GROMACS .gro file of C-alpha atoms in nm:
model
  290
    1MET     CA    1  -0.001  -0.002   0.008
    2ASN     CA    2   0.110   0.361  -0.072
    3PRO     CA    3   0.287   0.470   0.259
    4GLU     CA    4   0.084   0.797   0.261
    5TYR     CA    5  -0.251   0.610   0.241
    6LYS     CA    6  -0.122   0.371   0.513
    7ASP     CA    7  -0.032   0.654   0.750
    8ILE     CA    8  -0.363   0.821   0.693
    9LEU     CA    9  -0.545   0.495   0.785
   10LEU     CA   10  -0.339   0.443   1.088
   11ASP     CA   11  -0.363   0.802   1.202
   12TYR     CA   12  -0.746   0.799   1.172
   13SER     CA   13  -0.789   0.434   1.281
   14ASP     CA   14  -0.992   0.537   1.590
   15GLU     CA   15  -1.230   0.729   1.384
   16ILE     CA   16  -1.256   0.460   1.118
   17ILE     CA   17  -1.322   0.195   1.382
   18LYS     CA   18  -1.598   0.414   1.545
   19LYS     CA   19  -1.777   0.480   1.208
   20TRP     CA   20  -1.750   0.107   1.116
   21MET     CA   21  -1.880  -0.017   1.445
   22ASP     CA   22  -2.163   0.239   1.436
   23ASP     CA   23  -2.260   0.117   1.083
   24LEU     CA   24  -2.253  -0.246   1.201
   25GLU     CA   25  -2.459  -0.164   1.497
   26ASP     CA   26  -2.725   0.021   1.294
   27ASN     CA   27  -2.743  -0.209   0.988
   28LYS     CA   28  -2.595  -0.552   1.041
   29LEU     CA   29  -2.660  -0.673   1.395
   30LYS     CA   30  -3.010  -0.564   1.487
   31GLU     CA   31  -3.139  -0.915   1.468
   32TYR     CA   32  -2.905  -1.049   1.732
   33LYS     CA   33  -2.968  -0.784   2.002
   34SER     CA   34  -3.245  -0.993   2.152
   35THR     CA   35  -3.024  -1.292   2.209
   36VAL     CA   36  -2.677  -1.150   2.230
   37SER     CA   37  -2.560  -0.882   2.476
   38ASN     CA   38  -2.439  -0.544   2.352
   39GLU     CA   39  -2.104  -0.614   2.532
   40LEU     CA   40  -2.050  -0.932   2.327
   41ILE     CA   41  -2.139  -0.756   2.003
   42GLU     CA   42  -1.897  -0.477   2.076
   43GLN     CA   43  -1.629  -0.724   2.176
   44VAL     CA   44  -1.663  -0.923   1.856
   45ASN     CA   45  -1.672  -0.613   1.635
   46ARG     CA   46  -1.358  -0.483   1.809
   47GLU     CA   47  -1.179  -0.814   1.754
   48PHE     CA   48  -1.291  -0.805   1.389
   49VAL     CA   49  -1.153  -0.464   1.315
   50ASN     CA   50  -0.832  -0.535   1.503
   51LEU     CA   51  -0.772  -0.830   1.280
   52ILE     CA   52  -0.810  -0.606   0.971
   53PHE     CA   53  -0.574  -0.337   1.091
   54SER     CA   54  -0.320  -0.596   1.211
   55LYS     CA   55  -0.274  -0.684   0.841
   56LEU     CA   56  -0.193  -0.319   0.764
   57LYS     CA   57   0.064  -0.305   1.047
   58ASP     CA   58   0.220  -0.649   1.062
   59GLY     CA   59   0.084  -0.866   0.786
   60VAL     CA   60  -0.202  -1.115   0.793
   61ASN     CA   61  -0.217  -1.376   1.070
   62TYR     CA   62  -0.405  -1.674   0.923
   63GLU     CA   63  -0.434  -1.847   1.261
   64SER     CA   64  -0.624  -1.555   1.400
   65LEU     CA   65  -0.845  -1.537   1.102
   66GLU     CA   66  -0.927  -1.903   1.148
   67GLN     CA   67  -0.998  -1.859   1.508
   68PHE     CA   68  -1.220  -1.558   1.452
   69SER     CA   69  -1.422  -1.726   1.169
   70GLU     CA   70  -1.471  -2.033   1.400
   71ARG     CA   71  -1.611  -1.797   1.666
   72ILE     CA   72  -1.850  -1.637   1.431
   73VAL     CA   73  -1.974  -1.986   1.329
   74ASN     CA   74  -2.019  -2.088   1.686
   75LEU     CA   75  -2.214  -1.774   1.762
   76GLY     CA   76  -2.451  -1.862   1.480
   77TRP     CA   77  -2.395  -1.538   1.287
   78PRO     CA   78  -2.430  -1.555   0.911
   79LEU     CA   79  -2.164  -1.525   0.652
   80ALA     CA   80  -2.310  -1.184   0.560
   81TYR     CA   81  -2.176  -1.050   0.886
   82LEU     CA   82  -1.824  -1.101   0.746
   83THR     CA   83  -1.886  -1.002   0.388
   84GLU     CA   84  -2.100  -0.694   0.452
   85GLY     CA   85  -1.877  -0.587   0.735
   86MET     CA   86  -1.573  -0.608   0.507
   87GLN     CA   87  -1.756  -0.407   0.244
   88SER     CA   88  -1.857  -0.136   0.493
   89PHE     CA   89  -1.496  -0.117   0.627
   90ARG     CA   90  -1.353  -0.078   0.272
   91SER     CA   91  -1.597   0.208   0.191
   92ILE     CA   92  -1.509   0.393   0.515
   93CYS     CA   93  -1.138   0.355   0.451
   94ILE     CA   94  -1.158   0.478   0.097
   95ARG     CA   95  -1.369   0.778   0.199
   96THR     CA   96  -1.127   0.866   0.471
   97ILE     CA   97  -0.829   0.871   0.242
   98LEU     CA   98  -1.024   1.082  -0.016
   99GLU     CA   99  -1.125   1.327   0.250
  100GLN     CA  100  -0.766   1.381   0.367
  101ILE     CA  101  -0.606   1.420   0.028
  102ASP     CA  102  -0.744   1.701  -0.187
  103ASN     CA  103  -0.723   1.537  -0.525
  104LYS     CA  104  -1.021   1.499  -0.756
  105ASP     CA  105  -0.827   1.320  -1.031
  106GLU     CA  106  -0.985   0.993  -1.145
  107ALA     CA  107  -0.654   0.816  -1.159
  108PHE     CA  108  -0.600   0.903  -0.791
  109PHE     CA  109  -0.938   0.769  -0.696
  110LEU     CA  110  -0.873   0.434  -0.877
  111GLU     CA  111  -0.528   0.412  -0.715
  112VAL     CA  112  -0.683   0.453  -0.374
  113MET     CA  113  -0.950   0.195  -0.448
  114ASP     CA  114  -0.687  -0.056  -0.566
  115ASP     CA  115  -0.467  -0.016  -0.258
  116VAL     CA  116  -0.755  -0.052  -0.018
  117ASN     CA  117  -0.879  -0.360  -0.223
  118ASN     CA  118  -0.536  -0.521  -0.217
  119TRP     CA  119  -0.535  -0.480   0.164
  120VAL     CA  120  -0.894  -0.585   0.241
  121ASP     CA  121  -0.979  -0.848  -0.022
  122PRO     CA  122  -0.718  -1.112   0.091
  123ILE     CA  123  -0.850  -1.088   0.446
  124LYS     CA  124  -1.209  -1.116   0.330
  125ASN     CA  125  -1.133  -1.413   0.111
  126GLN     CA  126  -0.948  -1.592   0.389
  127LEU     CA  127  -1.230  -1.517   0.642
  128ILE     CA  128  -1.489  -1.654   0.401
  129ASN     CA  129  -1.290  -1.972   0.336
  130GLU     CA  130  -1.231  -2.032   0.698
  131TYR     CA  131  -1.597  -1.968   0.776
  132SER     CA  132  -1.706  -2.219   0.505
  133ASN     CA  133  -1.464  -2.479   0.642
  134ASN     CA  134  -1.589  -2.447   0.996
  135TRP     CA  135  -1.953  -2.445   0.886
  136ASN     CA  136  -1.898  -2.762   0.681
  137ASN     CA  137  -1.733  -2.938   0.975
  138ILE     CA  138  -2.020  -2.856   1.197
  139ILE     CA  139  -2.274  -2.970   0.949
  140SER     CA  140  -2.077  -3.300   0.906
  141LEU     CA  141  -2.072  -3.361   1.277
  142GLN     CA  142  -2.444  -3.272   1.308
  143LYS     CA  143  -2.530  -3.506   1.019
  144VAL     CA  144  -2.338  -3.795   1.195
  145ALA     CA  145  -2.512  -3.727   1.525
  146LEU     CA  146  -2.858  -3.715   1.351
  147GLN     CA  147  -2.778  -4.029   1.175
  148GLU     CA  148  -2.698  -4.204   1.497
  149LEU     CA  149  -3.008  -4.070   1.662
  150SER     CA  150  -3.233  -4.155   1.364
  151VAL     CA  151  -3.175  -4.534   1.398
  152PRO     CA  152  -3.135  -4.604   1.763
  153LEU     CA  153  -3.122  -4.969   1.881
  154ILE     CA  154  -3.246  -5.002   2.242
  155PRO     CA  155  -3.196  -5.316   2.454
  156VAL     CA  156  -3.508  -5.339   2.677
  157MET     CA  157  -3.451  -5.689   2.828
  158GLU     CA  158  -3.201  -5.963   2.790
  159GLY     CA  159  -3.250  -6.107   2.445
  160ILE     CA  160  -3.503  -5.844   2.331
  161THR     CA  161  -3.412  -5.516   2.153
  162VAL     CA  162  -3.630  -5.238   2.000
  163MET     CA  163  -3.548  -5.012   1.696
  164PRO     CA  164  -3.800  -4.727   1.686
  165LEU     CA  165  -3.802  -4.553   1.349
  166VAL     CA  166  -3.931  -4.197   1.306
  167GLY     CA  167  -3.960  -3.994   0.987
  168THR     CA  168  -3.902  -4.062   0.625
  169ILE     CA  169  -3.676  -4.351   0.519
  170ASP     CA  170  -3.458  -4.290   0.218
  171THR     CA  171  -3.196  -4.510   0.067
  172ASP     CA  172  -2.909  -4.380   0.277
  173ARG     CA  173  -3.099  -4.413   0.594
  174ALA     CA  174  -3.210  -4.755   0.501
  175LYS     CA  175  -2.851  -4.862   0.467
  176LEU     CA  176  -2.779  -4.717   0.812
  177ILE     CA  177  -3.068  -4.901   0.953
  178MET     CA  178  -2.931  -5.230   0.811
  179GLU     CA  179  -2.586  -5.165   0.953
  180ASN     CA  180  -2.695  -5.054   1.295
  181LEU     CA  181  -2.949  -5.338   1.326
  182LEU     CA  182  -2.700  -5.617   1.249
  183ASP     CA  183  -2.422  -5.467   1.461
  184GLY     CA  184  -2.665  -5.415   1.749
  185VAL     CA  185  -2.807  -5.759   1.735
  186ILE     CA  186  -2.469  -5.919   1.742
  187LYS     CA  187  -2.334  -5.695   2.028
  188SER     CA  188  -2.641  -5.729   2.242
  189ARG     CA  189  -2.691  -6.095   2.155
  190ALA     CA  190  -3.051  -6.025   2.089
  191GLU     CA  191  -3.294  -6.317   2.006
  192VAL     CA  192  -3.579  -6.086   1.903
  193VAL     CA  193  -3.573  -5.743   1.747
  194LEU     CA  194  -3.885  -5.521   1.734
  195ILE     CA  195  -3.874  -5.273   1.450
  196ASP     CA  196  -4.137  -5.004   1.538
  197ILE     CA  197  -4.265  -4.817   1.228
  198THR     CA  198  -4.532  -4.621   1.427
  199GLY     CA  199  -4.345  -4.291   1.351
  200VAL     CA  200  -4.288  -4.364   0.983
  201PRO     CA  201  -4.546  -4.150   0.795
  202VAL     CA  202  -4.531  -4.331   0.456
  203VAL     CA  203  -4.452  -4.693   0.376
  204ASP     CA  204  -4.421  -4.734   0.001
  205THR     CA  205  -4.251  -5.017  -0.202
  206MET     CA  206  -3.902  -4.895  -0.140
  207VAL     CA  207  -3.956  -4.856   0.247
  208ALA     CA  208  -4.123  -5.197   0.278
  209HIS     CA  209  -3.844  -5.357   0.058
  210HIS     CA  210  -3.575  -5.219   0.291
  211ILE     CA  211  -3.759  -5.336   0.606
  212VAL     CA  212  -3.798  -5.688   0.461
  213GLN     CA  213  -3.433  -5.693   0.369
  214ALA     CA  214  -3.338  -5.584   0.730
  215ALA     CA  215  -3.566  -5.854   0.879
  216GLU     CA  216  -3.425  -6.116   0.643
  217ALA     CA  217  -3.061  -6.012   0.733
  218VAL     CA  218  -3.157  -6.048   1.106
  219ARG     CA  219  -3.302  -6.392   1.048
  220LEU     CA  220  -2.973  -6.511   0.872
  221ILE     CA  221  -2.767  -6.424   1.176
  222GLY     CA  222  -2.997  -6.634   1.403
  223SER     CA  223  -3.237  -6.375   1.542
  224THR     CA  224  -3.608  -6.297   1.481
  225CYS     CA  225  -3.749  -5.965   1.370
  226ILE     CA  226  -4.108  -5.847   1.462
  227LEU     CA  227  -4.250  -5.557   1.273
  228VAL     CA  228  -4.474  -5.343   1.499
  229GLY     CA  229  -4.680  -5.021   1.462
  230ILE     CA  230  -4.860  -5.136   1.144
  231ARG     CA  231  -5.159  -4.891   1.115
  232PRO     CA  232  -5.459  -4.992   0.911
  233GLU     CA  233  -5.358  -4.761   0.614
  234ILE     CA  234  -5.007  -4.908   0.615
  235ALA     CA  235  -5.154  -5.263   0.621
  236GLN     CA  236  -5.364  -5.180   0.326
  237THR     CA  237  -5.073  -5.021   0.132
  238ILE     CA  238  -4.866  -5.340   0.202
  239VAL     CA  239  -5.141  -5.563   0.079
  240ASN     CA  240  -5.197  -5.355  -0.233
  241LEU     CA  241  -4.823  -5.351  -0.318
  242GLY     CA  242  -4.818  -5.727  -0.291
  243ILE     CA  243  -4.526  -5.732  -0.040
  244ASP     CA  244  -4.466  -6.055   0.142
  245LEU     CA  245  -4.425  -6.011   0.519
  246SER     CA  246  -4.493  -6.371   0.593
  247ARG     CA  247  -4.142  -6.445   0.689
  248PHE     CA  248  -4.164  -6.267   1.022
  249PRO     CA  249  -4.433  -6.174   1.275
  250THR     CA  250  -4.620  -5.840   1.253
  251LYS     CA  251  -4.813  -5.664   1.527
  252SER     CA  252  -5.021  -5.349   1.538
  253SER     CA  253  -4.857  -5.203   1.847
  254LEU     CA  254  -4.537  -5.207   2.030
  255LYS     CA  255  -4.718  -5.346   2.340
  256LYS     CA  256  -4.842  -5.653   2.139
  257GLY     CA  257  -4.506  -5.699   1.982
  258PHE     CA  258  -4.329  -5.691   2.318
  259GLU     CA  259  -4.572  -5.960   2.452
  260LYS     CA  260  -4.492  -6.168   2.142
  261ALA     CA  261  -4.121  -6.119   2.204
  262LEU     CA  262  -4.165  -6.241   2.567
  263GLU     CA  263  -4.356  -6.552   2.447
  264MET     CA  264  -4.077  -6.616   2.189
  265THR     CA  265  -3.806  -6.597   2.459
  266ASN     CA  266  -4.001  -6.827   2.700
  267ARG     CA  267  -4.113  -6.558   2.936
  268ASP     CA  268  -4.458  -6.482   3.080
  269ILE     CA  269  -4.624  -6.168   3.213
  270VAL     CA  270  -4.727  -6.244   3.568
  271ASN     CA  271  -4.951  -6.045   3.788
  272VAL     CA  272  -4.759  -6.001   4.114
  273LYS     CA  273  -5.056  -5.965   4.334
  274GLU     CA  274  -5.224  -6.277   4.210
  275LYS     CA  275  -4.886  -6.465   4.261
  276ASP     CA  276  -4.868  -6.346   4.610
  277ALA     CA  277  -5.223  -6.455   4.667
  278ASP     CA  278  -5.145  -6.804   4.542
  279ILE     CA  279  -4.853  -6.827   4.771
  280ILE     CA  280  -5.064  -6.727   5.068
  281ASP     CA  281  -5.326  -6.980   4.969
  282ASP     CA  282  -5.059  -7.254   4.946
  283MET     CA  283  -4.938  -7.160   5.293
  284VAL     CA  284  -5.280  -7.171   5.445
  285GLN     CA  285  -5.355  -7.510   5.286
  286SER     CA  286  -5.034  -7.654   5.415
  287ILE     CA  287  -5.122  -7.535   5.769
  288ASP     CA  288  -5.473  -7.681   5.740
  289LYS     CA  289  -5.320  -8.015   5.650
  290GLU     CA  290  -5.108  -8.009   5.967
   0.00000   0.00000   0.00000
């Protein structure tokens, strides 16, 4: 940058910073004031402008830019905060230089713009790149977390496991269902797995095909799959599609499916009060015999 322009910017840095922060306060951050304190907004703005001026003084610090972009992402502020903020800063700096040098020549104006652009643009580009990278990393982590939550496998009793499904099932999710189901059955040594489709809004040919494949895979590794949560409209759809579900049991509710699972694992539901009454009767009868 032209040394004269650089000196002007440094000499008037306090004024530039004040104008820039006032502009951000008025136009860019109104929507955040209800959720973020004014102190935090001012702190972040101050950190932002210090990063820009540090490039003018000492050269760009890419690590600092990366850390600042990550902070903006974590605050949930949009990319526009960086892009519009840099545009506002550029305009204020150009105007400041023009006001301090009395030169109306077009070539001078273009030279000032080029110098300021060469200073600001690399910082803006780096901030945008780092913001995008941080945002993509967060999206990837959230996607993994959602995938894990979307196909949970819950052991409810020794030998019995439940997989409740909620929402639309597409090809990618169906693949994840298959993988989690098989891994979970082996790890928990489940004899019976209940796939609950109560929360699946639509069961079409593809969804039914994936469920049948999953049930068949469970059967091949020595366990039994029970499909539960079959509402009347889903039952009608399955019949109309001609899908064969005869290879594994189906129940209308999780409660009935669990009762079936208990039966298949040689368990019974016992009324404790009735059992206690029978024990007391047996004791009384034994005393009478004496």
